[in-house]
Short mmCIF file of C-alpha atoms in Angstrom, two decimals:
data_model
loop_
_atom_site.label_atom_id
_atom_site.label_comp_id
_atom_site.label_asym_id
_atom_site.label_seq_id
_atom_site.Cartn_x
_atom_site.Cartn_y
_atom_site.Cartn_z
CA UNK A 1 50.16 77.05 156.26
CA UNK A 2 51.01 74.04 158.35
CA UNK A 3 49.77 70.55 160.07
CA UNK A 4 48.66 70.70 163.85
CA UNK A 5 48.03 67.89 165.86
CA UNK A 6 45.17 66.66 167.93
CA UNK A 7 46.47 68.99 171.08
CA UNK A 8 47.69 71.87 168.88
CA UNK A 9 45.92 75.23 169.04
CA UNK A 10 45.98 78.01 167.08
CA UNK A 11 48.43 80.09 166.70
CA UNK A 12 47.54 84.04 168.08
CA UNK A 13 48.39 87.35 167.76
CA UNK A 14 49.49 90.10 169.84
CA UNK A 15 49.59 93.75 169.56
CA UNK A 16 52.02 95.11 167.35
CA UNK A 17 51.28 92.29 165.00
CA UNK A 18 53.33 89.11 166.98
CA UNK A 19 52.37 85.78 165.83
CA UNK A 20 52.65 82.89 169.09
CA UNK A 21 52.74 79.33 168.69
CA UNK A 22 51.45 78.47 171.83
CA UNK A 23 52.79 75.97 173.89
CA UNK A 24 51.36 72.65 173.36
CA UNK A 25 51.44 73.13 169.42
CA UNK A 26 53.28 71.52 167.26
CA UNK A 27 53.86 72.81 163.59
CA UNK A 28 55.06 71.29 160.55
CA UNK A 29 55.70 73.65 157.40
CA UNK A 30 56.82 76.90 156.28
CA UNK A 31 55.97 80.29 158.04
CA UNK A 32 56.93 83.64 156.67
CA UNK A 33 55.06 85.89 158.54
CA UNK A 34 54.67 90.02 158.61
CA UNK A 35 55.87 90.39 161.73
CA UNK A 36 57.45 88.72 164.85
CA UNK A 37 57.22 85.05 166.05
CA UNK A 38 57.66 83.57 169.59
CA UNK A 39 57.59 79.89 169.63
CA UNK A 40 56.48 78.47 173.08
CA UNK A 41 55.49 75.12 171.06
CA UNK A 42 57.00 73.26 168.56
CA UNK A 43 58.09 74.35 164.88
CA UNK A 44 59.45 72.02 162.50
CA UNK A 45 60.09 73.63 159.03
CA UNK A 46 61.31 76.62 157.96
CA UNK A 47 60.65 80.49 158.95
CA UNK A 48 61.53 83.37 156.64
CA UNK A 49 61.12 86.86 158.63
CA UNK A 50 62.08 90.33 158.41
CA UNK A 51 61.19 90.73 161.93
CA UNK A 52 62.04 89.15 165.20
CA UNK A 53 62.00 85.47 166.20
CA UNK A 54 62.01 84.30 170.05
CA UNK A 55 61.80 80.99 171.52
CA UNK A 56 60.09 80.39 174.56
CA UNK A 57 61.85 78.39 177.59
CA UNK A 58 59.66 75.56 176.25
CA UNK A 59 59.61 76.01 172.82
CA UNK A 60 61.60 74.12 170.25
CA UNK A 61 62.13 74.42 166.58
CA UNK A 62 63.87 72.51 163.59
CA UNK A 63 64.56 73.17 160.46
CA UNK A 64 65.96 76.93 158.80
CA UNK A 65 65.04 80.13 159.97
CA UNK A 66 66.41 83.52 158.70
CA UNK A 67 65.39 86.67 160.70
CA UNK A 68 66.63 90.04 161.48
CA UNK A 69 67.09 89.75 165.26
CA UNK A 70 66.70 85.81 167.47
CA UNK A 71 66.60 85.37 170.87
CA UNK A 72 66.67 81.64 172.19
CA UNK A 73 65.86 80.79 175.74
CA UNK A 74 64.73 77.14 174.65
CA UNK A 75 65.59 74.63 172.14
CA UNK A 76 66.84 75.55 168.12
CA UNK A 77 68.17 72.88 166.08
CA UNK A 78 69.21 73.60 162.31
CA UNK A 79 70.50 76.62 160.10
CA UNK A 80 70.03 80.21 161.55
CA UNK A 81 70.85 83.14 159.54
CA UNK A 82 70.29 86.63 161.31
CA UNK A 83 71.34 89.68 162.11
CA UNK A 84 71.68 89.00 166.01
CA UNK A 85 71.61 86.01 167.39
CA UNK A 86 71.23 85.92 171.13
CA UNK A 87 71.26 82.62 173.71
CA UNK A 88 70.26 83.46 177.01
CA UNK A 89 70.35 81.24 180.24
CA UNK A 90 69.47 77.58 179.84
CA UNK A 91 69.06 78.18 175.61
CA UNK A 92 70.35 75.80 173.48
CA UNK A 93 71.32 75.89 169.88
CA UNK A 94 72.50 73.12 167.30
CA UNK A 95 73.91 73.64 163.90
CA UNK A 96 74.98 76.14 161.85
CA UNK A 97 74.91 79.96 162.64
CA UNK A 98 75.54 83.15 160.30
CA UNK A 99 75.33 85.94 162.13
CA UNK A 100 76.91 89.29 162.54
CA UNK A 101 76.09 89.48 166.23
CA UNK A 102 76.45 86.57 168.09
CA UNK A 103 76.02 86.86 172.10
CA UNK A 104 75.52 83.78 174.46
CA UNK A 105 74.90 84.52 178.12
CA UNK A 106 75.69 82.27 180.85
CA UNK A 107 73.83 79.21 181.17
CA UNK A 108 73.55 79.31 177.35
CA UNK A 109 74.44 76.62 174.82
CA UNK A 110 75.97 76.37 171.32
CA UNK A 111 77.08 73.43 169.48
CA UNK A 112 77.72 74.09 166.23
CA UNK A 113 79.67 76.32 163.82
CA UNK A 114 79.14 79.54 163.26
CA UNK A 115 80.95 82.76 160.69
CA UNK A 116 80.05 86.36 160.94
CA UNK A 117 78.20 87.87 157.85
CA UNK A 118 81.23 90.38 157.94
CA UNK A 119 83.47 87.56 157.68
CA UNK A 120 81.58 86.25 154.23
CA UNK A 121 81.41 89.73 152.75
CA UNK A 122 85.01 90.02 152.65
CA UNK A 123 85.76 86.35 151.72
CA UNK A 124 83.16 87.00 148.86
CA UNK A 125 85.11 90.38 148.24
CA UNK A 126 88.33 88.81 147.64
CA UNK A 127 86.81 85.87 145.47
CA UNK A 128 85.39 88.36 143.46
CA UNK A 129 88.74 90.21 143.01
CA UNK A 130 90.38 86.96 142.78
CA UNK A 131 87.92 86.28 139.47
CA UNK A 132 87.95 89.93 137.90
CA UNK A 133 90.93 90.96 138.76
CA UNK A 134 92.03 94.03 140.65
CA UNK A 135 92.58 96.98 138.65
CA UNK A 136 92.14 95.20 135.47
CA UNK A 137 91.55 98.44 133.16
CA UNK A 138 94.82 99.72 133.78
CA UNK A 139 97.76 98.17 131.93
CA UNK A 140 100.08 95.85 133.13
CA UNK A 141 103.28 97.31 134.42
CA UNK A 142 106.45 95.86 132.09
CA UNK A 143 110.21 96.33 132.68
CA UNK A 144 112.08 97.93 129.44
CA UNK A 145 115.51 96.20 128.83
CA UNK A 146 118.85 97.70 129.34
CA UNK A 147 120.83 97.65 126.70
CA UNK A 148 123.80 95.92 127.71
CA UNK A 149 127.30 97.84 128.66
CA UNK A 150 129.44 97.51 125.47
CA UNK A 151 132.86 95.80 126.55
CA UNK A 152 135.84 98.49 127.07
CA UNK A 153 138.47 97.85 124.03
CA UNK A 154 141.45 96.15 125.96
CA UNK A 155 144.73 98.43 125.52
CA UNK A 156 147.61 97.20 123.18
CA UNK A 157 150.33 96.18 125.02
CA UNK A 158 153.60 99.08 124.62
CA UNK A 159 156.70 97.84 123.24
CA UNK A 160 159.34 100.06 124.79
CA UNK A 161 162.83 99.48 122.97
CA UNK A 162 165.85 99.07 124.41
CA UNK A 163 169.42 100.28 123.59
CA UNK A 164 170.56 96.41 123.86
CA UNK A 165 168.48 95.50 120.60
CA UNK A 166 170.41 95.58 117.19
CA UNK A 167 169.04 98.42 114.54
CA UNK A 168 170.08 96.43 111.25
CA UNK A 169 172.31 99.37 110.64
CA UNK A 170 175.87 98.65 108.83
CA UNK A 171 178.86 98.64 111.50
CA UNK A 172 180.82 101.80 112.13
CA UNK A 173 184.19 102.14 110.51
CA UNK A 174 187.11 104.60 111.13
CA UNK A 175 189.16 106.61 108.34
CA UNK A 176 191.80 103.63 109.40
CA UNK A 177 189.52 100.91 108.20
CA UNK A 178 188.93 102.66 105.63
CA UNK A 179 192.59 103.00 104.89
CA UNK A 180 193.53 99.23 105.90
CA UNK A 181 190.94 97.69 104.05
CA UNK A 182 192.38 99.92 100.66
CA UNK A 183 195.84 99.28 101.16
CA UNK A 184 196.29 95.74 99.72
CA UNK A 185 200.29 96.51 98.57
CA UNK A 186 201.30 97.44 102.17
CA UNK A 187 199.58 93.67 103.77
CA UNK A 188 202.02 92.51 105.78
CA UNK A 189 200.18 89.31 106.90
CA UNK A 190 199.33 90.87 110.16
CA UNK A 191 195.72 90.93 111.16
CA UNK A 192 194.72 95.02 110.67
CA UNK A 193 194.13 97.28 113.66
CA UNK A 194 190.40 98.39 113.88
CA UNK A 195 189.35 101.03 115.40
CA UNK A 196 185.85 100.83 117.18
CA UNK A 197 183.40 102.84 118.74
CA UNK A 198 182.19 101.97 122.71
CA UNK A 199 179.32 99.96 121.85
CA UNK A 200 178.04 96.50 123.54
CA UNK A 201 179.83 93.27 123.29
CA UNK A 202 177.59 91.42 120.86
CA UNK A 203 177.74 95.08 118.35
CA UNK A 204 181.61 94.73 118.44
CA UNK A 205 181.63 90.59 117.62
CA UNK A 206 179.54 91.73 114.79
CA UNK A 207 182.10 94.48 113.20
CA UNK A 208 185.00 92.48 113.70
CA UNK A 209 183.36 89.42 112.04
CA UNK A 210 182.25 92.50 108.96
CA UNK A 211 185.72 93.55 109.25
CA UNK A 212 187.53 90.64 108.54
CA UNK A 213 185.06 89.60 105.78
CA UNK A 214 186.11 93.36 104.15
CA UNK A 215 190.17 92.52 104.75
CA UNK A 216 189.97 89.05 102.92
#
């Protein structure tokens, strides 16, 4: 279970099932004992316990331990992971500590880093939703198009006519005209006397032009 030295003694038991490394001893290995360890010598290895592990004021250890509840009044160096980790006066601890209760009294030391175990299960959480996906069995949400507004027909423009604008229709001409333009034997030379209605200026250039045209 480990190497001793030449001033190492073995390790004892009290009630209740605690193992002790006396002080004085010095052991290299691995321990992963039933019940609860308290180090008043020197540990270099690694412990694996479901119980407690204490170090003495002159204890040491190095190496990885994993516990359900520490208490350091001496010397840790390495990787603690544990449920409570506690560092009471003139403790010190090294390294790297996960732990979801972390207390260090005054007069205590840590140098080191340290994360809570709540910390990592909700960093693991999230990478795990990260990789799966959350709410991956129910389909992904998709926008329908809307149809686009037709454009409005643009309104024809309204012509709105005007009295001013010719209709095409022939010019008006009196019973006189009438009897002017038949009366070739009583021509005198003179330029005949039309009669016209009260129309625009350009209308009445127009029927005296058709006028004359009828006379010659």
């Amino acid at each position: 279970m480990g190497l001793f030295g030449s001033k190492s003694k073995p390790a004892k038991r009290r009630g209740g099932g605690t193992t002790i490394i006396a002080a004085g001893t010095t052991l290299v290995g691995d321990l992963s004992p039933e019940g609860n360890v308290h180090i008043d010598g020197r540990i270099e290895g690694q412990i694996d316990s479901a119980s407690d592990v204490s170090i003495g004021a002159e204890g040491s250890f190095e190496g990885e331990i994993r516990a359900h509840r520490m208490v350091v009044s001496g010397y840790a160096r390495g990787r603690i992971e544990c449920d409570s980790l506690e560092i009471v006066n003139k403790g010190r601890v090294l390294g790297e500590v996960s732990s979801r209760s972390f207390v260090i009294e005054p007069g205590g030391q840590f140098v080191g880093e340290s994360r809570s175990t709540d910390e990592e299960s909700v960093a693991q959480l999230g990478h795990w939703q990260s990789q799966e996906g959350v709410g991956a069995d129910q389909p992904a949400f998709r926008a329908e198009a809307q149809p686009e507004p037709e454009p409005e027909p643009e309104p024809e423009p309204v012509v709105h006519a005007t009295t001013d604008e010719f209709d095409g229709d022939e010019p008006v001409v009196t019973g006189i005209d009438e009897q002017v333009a038949g009366s070739d034997d009583e021509h005198d030379g003179r330029e005949p006397t039309v009669a016209f209605e009260q129309s625009e200026p350009e209308h009445r250039q127009d029927r005296v032009a058709e006028n004359q045209r009828r006379w010659r």
